XYZ file of C-alpha atoms in Angstrom:
300
model
C 66.399 91.154 152.094
C 63.570 91.515 150.088
C 61.759 93.791 152.337
C 59.799 96.625 150.476
C 60.422 94.891 147.140
C 56.743 93.593 146.622
C 55.631 96.530 144.696
C 58.208 95.501 141.929
C 57.228 92.183 141.383
C 54.938 92.548 138.631
C 57.524 94.661 136.809
C 60.519 92.454 137.026
C 59.425 89.196 138.689
C 60.076 87.650 142.054
C 62.698 85.313 140.611
C 64.947 88.324 139.717
C 64.828 89.499 143.242
C 65.585 86.102 144.583
C 68.586 85.817 142.317
C 69.935 89.172 143.575
C 69.327 88.109 147.194
C 71.336 84.968 146.434
C 74.160 86.868 144.983
C 74.191 89.338 147.778
C 74.346 86.632 150.319
C 77.073 84.646 148.685
C 79.210 87.804 148.129
C 78.488 88.625 151.883
C 79.738 85.083 153.052
C 82.875 85.495 150.633
C 83.749 88.973 152.219
C 83.043 87.785 155.629
C 80.903 90.933 156.357
C 77.573 91.424 157.712
C 76.658 94.128 155.569
C 77.944 95.185 151.934
C 78.411 98.785 150.308
C 75.396 99.973 148.451
C 75.872 99.881 144.687
C 76.893 103.163 143.183
C 74.371 104.594 140.377
C 76.287 107.703 139.429
C 79.983 109.033 138.761
C 83.092 107.555 137.336
C 82.803 104.442 139.599
C 79.100 103.654 139.241
C 78.111 99.967 139.286
C 77.055 98.215 136.073
C 73.728 97.079 135.576
C 72.725 93.432 136.333
C 69.257 91.822 135.900
C 69.213 88.063 136.383
C 66.126 85.691 135.583
C 65.302 82.191 135.502
C 64.554 80.251 132.468
C 60.735 80.588 132.686
C 61.007 84.216 132.733
C 62.206 84.523 129.217
C 59.952 83.456 126.505
C 60.736 82.959 122.809
C 58.568 84.858 120.286
C 59.747 83.965 116.588
C 62.988 85.860 116.289
C 62.712 87.881 119.371
C 62.301 87.046 123.218
C 59.914 88.481 125.678
C 60.920 89.432 129.252
C 58.712 91.250 131.688
C 56.227 92.505 129.107
C 59.017 93.859 126.711
C 60.172 92.374 123.384
C 63.903 92.207 122.379
C 65.109 91.429 118.937
C 67.864 88.723 118.626
C 71.333 89.063 116.669
C 71.645 85.896 114.713
C 68.197 84.117 116.241
C 68.994 80.979 114.234
C 71.802 80.069 116.705
C 69.123 79.669 119.363
C 67.017 77.247 117.406
C 66.491 74.138 119.234
C 68.521 75.321 122.268
C 67.084 75.091 125.680
C 68.308 77.766 128.168
C 68.429 77.313 131.887
C 68.938 80.641 133.235
C 70.378 84.131 132.161
C 70.763 87.792 132.772
C 70.772 91.210 131.097
C 74.322 92.797 131.841
C 75.463 96.112 131.112
C 78.984 97.073 129.872
C 81.362 100.109 130.582
C 79.904 101.715 127.396
C 76.476 101.605 128.859
C 75.231 98.956 126.406
C 73.072 95.974 127.583
C 73.555 92.552 126.653
C 71.556 89.315 127.016
C 73.641 86.403 128.535
C 72.114 82.837 128.526
C 73.178 79.525 129.901
C 72.410 76.857 127.473
C 72.846 73.139 127.272
C 74.278 71.854 123.852
C 75.224 68.511 122.771
C 78.965 68.483 121.955
C 80.260 65.981 119.338
C 83.954 64.969 119.655
C 86.201 63.635 116.805
C 89.859 62.853 116.628
C 91.996 65.598 115.175
C 93.763 65.139 111.866
C 97.241 65.908 113.547
C 98.815 64.506 116.340
C 100.572 67.250 118.367
C 101.769 71.046 118.157
C 103.734 73.318 120.341
C 102.801 77.000 120.897
C 105.249 79.692 121.679
C 103.571 83.062 123.087
C 105.232 86.375 122.096
C 105.050 89.882 121.154
C 106.005 90.065 117.352
C 103.243 87.511 116.818
C 100.788 86.700 119.605
C 101.485 82.919 118.947
C 103.770 80.795 116.727
C 103.280 76.905 116.431
C 105.849 74.423 116.055
C 104.448 73.919 112.405
C 105.142 77.596 111.431
C 101.446 78.866 111.710
C 101.414 82.299 113.157
C 98.736 84.470 114.949
C 98.178 88.175 113.870
C 100.563 90.730 115.173
C 99.416 92.031 118.598
C 98.522 95.734 117.661
C 94.671 95.693 118.568
C 94.921 98.623 120.873
C 98.228 100.328 119.653
C 96.138 100.811 116.161
C 93.538 102.925 117.651
C 95.353 104.342 120.531
C 95.580 107.998 118.898
C 91.920 108.013 118.652
C 91.336 106.928 122.115
C 93.757 109.779 123.349
C 91.909 112.143 121.242
C 88.583 111.257 122.531
C 89.975 111.587 126.028
C 91.269 115.006 125.382
C 88.068 116.137 124.108
C 86.114 114.697 126.917
C 84.143 112.236 124.908
C 84.042 109.617 127.437
C 81.626 107.319 125.768
C 83.309 107.461 122.422
C 86.559 106.508 124.396
C 84.901 103.404 126.024
C 83.569 102.528 122.595
C 87.032 102.541 121.098
C 88.399 100.508 124.034
C 85.627 97.849 123.587
C 86.507 97.812 119.698
C 90.139 97.007 120.465
C 88.996 94.317 123.095
C 86.576 92.759 120.495
C 89.366 92.635 117.774
C 91.720 90.841 120.046
C 89.141 88.384 121.264
C 87.852 87.815 117.658
C 91.618 87.031 116.535
C 92.319 84.863 119.559
C 88.855 82.790 119.047
C 89.748 82.193 115.348
C 93.297 81.019 116.171
C 92.404 78.862 119.120
C 89.384 77.230 117.145
C 91.995 76.545 114.180
C 94.417 74.853 116.664
C 91.944 72.759 118.584
C 90.281 71.662 115.147
C 93.770 70.588 113.784
C 95.616 68.873 116.837
C 94.850 66.126 119.288
C 97.706 67.219 121.882
C 98.576 70.892 122.436
C 101.271 72.252 124.540
C 101.591 76.007 125.388
C 104.166 78.080 127.032
C 103.713 79.562 130.512
C 105.157 82.861 129.701
C 103.959 85.253 132.654
C 101.958 88.460 131.701
C 101.924 90.030 135.379
C 105.676 89.902 135.527
C 106.297 91.423 132.105
C 103.523 94.000 132.621
C 106.113 95.832 134.960
C 108.801 96.373 132.253
C 108.603 98.869 129.266
C 106.807 96.520 127.324
C 103.680 96.479 129.255
C 101.457 97.921 126.634
C 102.285 95.298 124.061
C 102.098 92.539 126.646
C 98.504 93.534 127.593
C 97.609 93.910 124.026
C 98.642 90.226 123.252
C 95.975 88.462 125.494
C 98.095 85.563 126.315
C 96.086 84.617 129.270
C 92.823 84.756 127.214
C 94.492 82.674 124.398
C 95.317 79.945 127.040
C 92.037 79.794 128.515
C 90.255 79.560 125.178
C 92.589 76.804 124.339
C 91.936 74.939 127.469
C 87.989 75.064 127.382
C 87.693 74.430 123.980
C 90.072 71.733 124.103
C 88.162 70.100 126.979
C 85.046 70.328 124.873
C 86.542 68.596 121.857
C 88.330 65.838 123.800
C 91.882 67.394 123.200
C 94.916 67.358 125.799
C 96.223 70.928 126.645
C 98.943 71.320 128.792
C 100.841 74.630 129.932
C 104.678 74.002 129.870
C 107.555 75.816 131.352
C 109.318 77.998 128.761
C 112.797 78.097 130.371
C 115.430 77.952 127.871
C 113.172 77.118 125.096
C 114.483 80.305 123.083
C 118.191 79.624 123.672
C 118.103 75.783 123.073
C 118.443 74.469 119.665
C 115.566 72.066 118.798
C 117.884 69.724 116.797
C 120.812 68.988 119.250
C 119.756 70.789 122.609
C 122.762 72.967 122.894
C 122.026 76.304 124.519
C 123.627 78.505 121.872
C 120.580 80.591 120.723
C 119.855 84.390 121.630
C 119.238 85.207 125.240
C 118.291 88.408 127.122
C 116.314 91.649 126.112
C 119.244 93.024 124.197
C 118.932 90.138 121.720
C 115.164 90.168 121.219
C 115.803 91.720 117.812
C 117.488 88.460 116.743
C 114.859 86.563 114.881
C 116.690 83.876 112.936
C 119.997 82.305 114.389
C 122.348 79.303 113.489
C 123.370 76.728 116.202
C 127.039 76.847 116.757
C 127.127 73.136 117.802
C 125.342 71.584 114.942
C 124.964 74.257 112.327
C 121.039 74.138 112.185
C 119.272 77.207 111.376
C 116.368 78.270 113.355
C 113.440 80.833 113.261
C 113.375 82.030 116.855
C 109.749 81.607 117.692
C 109.228 78.222 115.626
C 112.287 76.807 117.391
C 110.923 77.786 120.880
C 107.477 76.245 120.026
C 109.205 72.832 119.135
C 111.082 72.914 122.491
C 107.843 73.576 124.219
C 106.249 70.635 122.699
C 109.349 68.337 123.229
C 109.538 69.539 126.796
C 105.670 68.873 127.433
C 106.666 64.973 126.838
C 109.810 65.067 128.875
C 108.764 67.503 131.853
C 105.971 67.760 134.182
C 103.475 70.402 132.954
C 102.894 73.577 134.996
C 99.100 72.995 134.737
C 96.567 72.074 132.152
C 93.628 70.030 131.158
C 94.590 66.338 130.572
C 91.231 65.435 128.971
C 91.345 62.123 127.255
C 91.335 61.863 123.312
């Protein structure tokens, strides 16, 4: 695989070529093919750049790092103080910018959360609502800049459109990171609804569903919960909106036509409910009585 690559060893190092060979061999085995297609270097479907390396190839020099004779300044270099990296890569995104990605080993300290448990209902009006009434920001990360993206595309400004798409993704990721960190720090047991994005993407609510990032939020809660020693479970949302969290009667709003109903009163017991908070409470209660769909059952 590395035939003819010896003249590049001094520029990028043999370990990079070895990493590329291993990745190529792994993908060839996964695809069950003798030969894979060549990477596309031009056009709309060009392959993004990727330069892997081993830990020994990247040297720390003050507030910068050095790789193959070139120095790169690091944003927030204090975060790498006392950190030992194992391997990494330079990766290119769709906008053409390059990023340094490092795999590091850090010591995680776990502590018991101040609150016992919480249920989380995922939705469109707010990305997530907890059984205690906390809410994640409204999911309009893409919709807010959609007119600017359309304008850039009409004018043929492809890079500007890609940068705007990346801004929307960064805003979404930032909001979900902050919310998931707040939940993991506060609660020992976390139950999340299993609302399905792929099914709702086929409806007229597709843009709003994709803008919410439900799958990303669940993933963040699971890996952060595992690191912090929390229990995170995914629970079926069936009937959680209709059921009264006080008496269990199915008297709540149902169906797409009643999505506008945000508050309702139980016809059986007279309890008044916020639609999303009630669903979150039912999710929490259901996680303790029903088998979870999937999840991380890490010990406290």
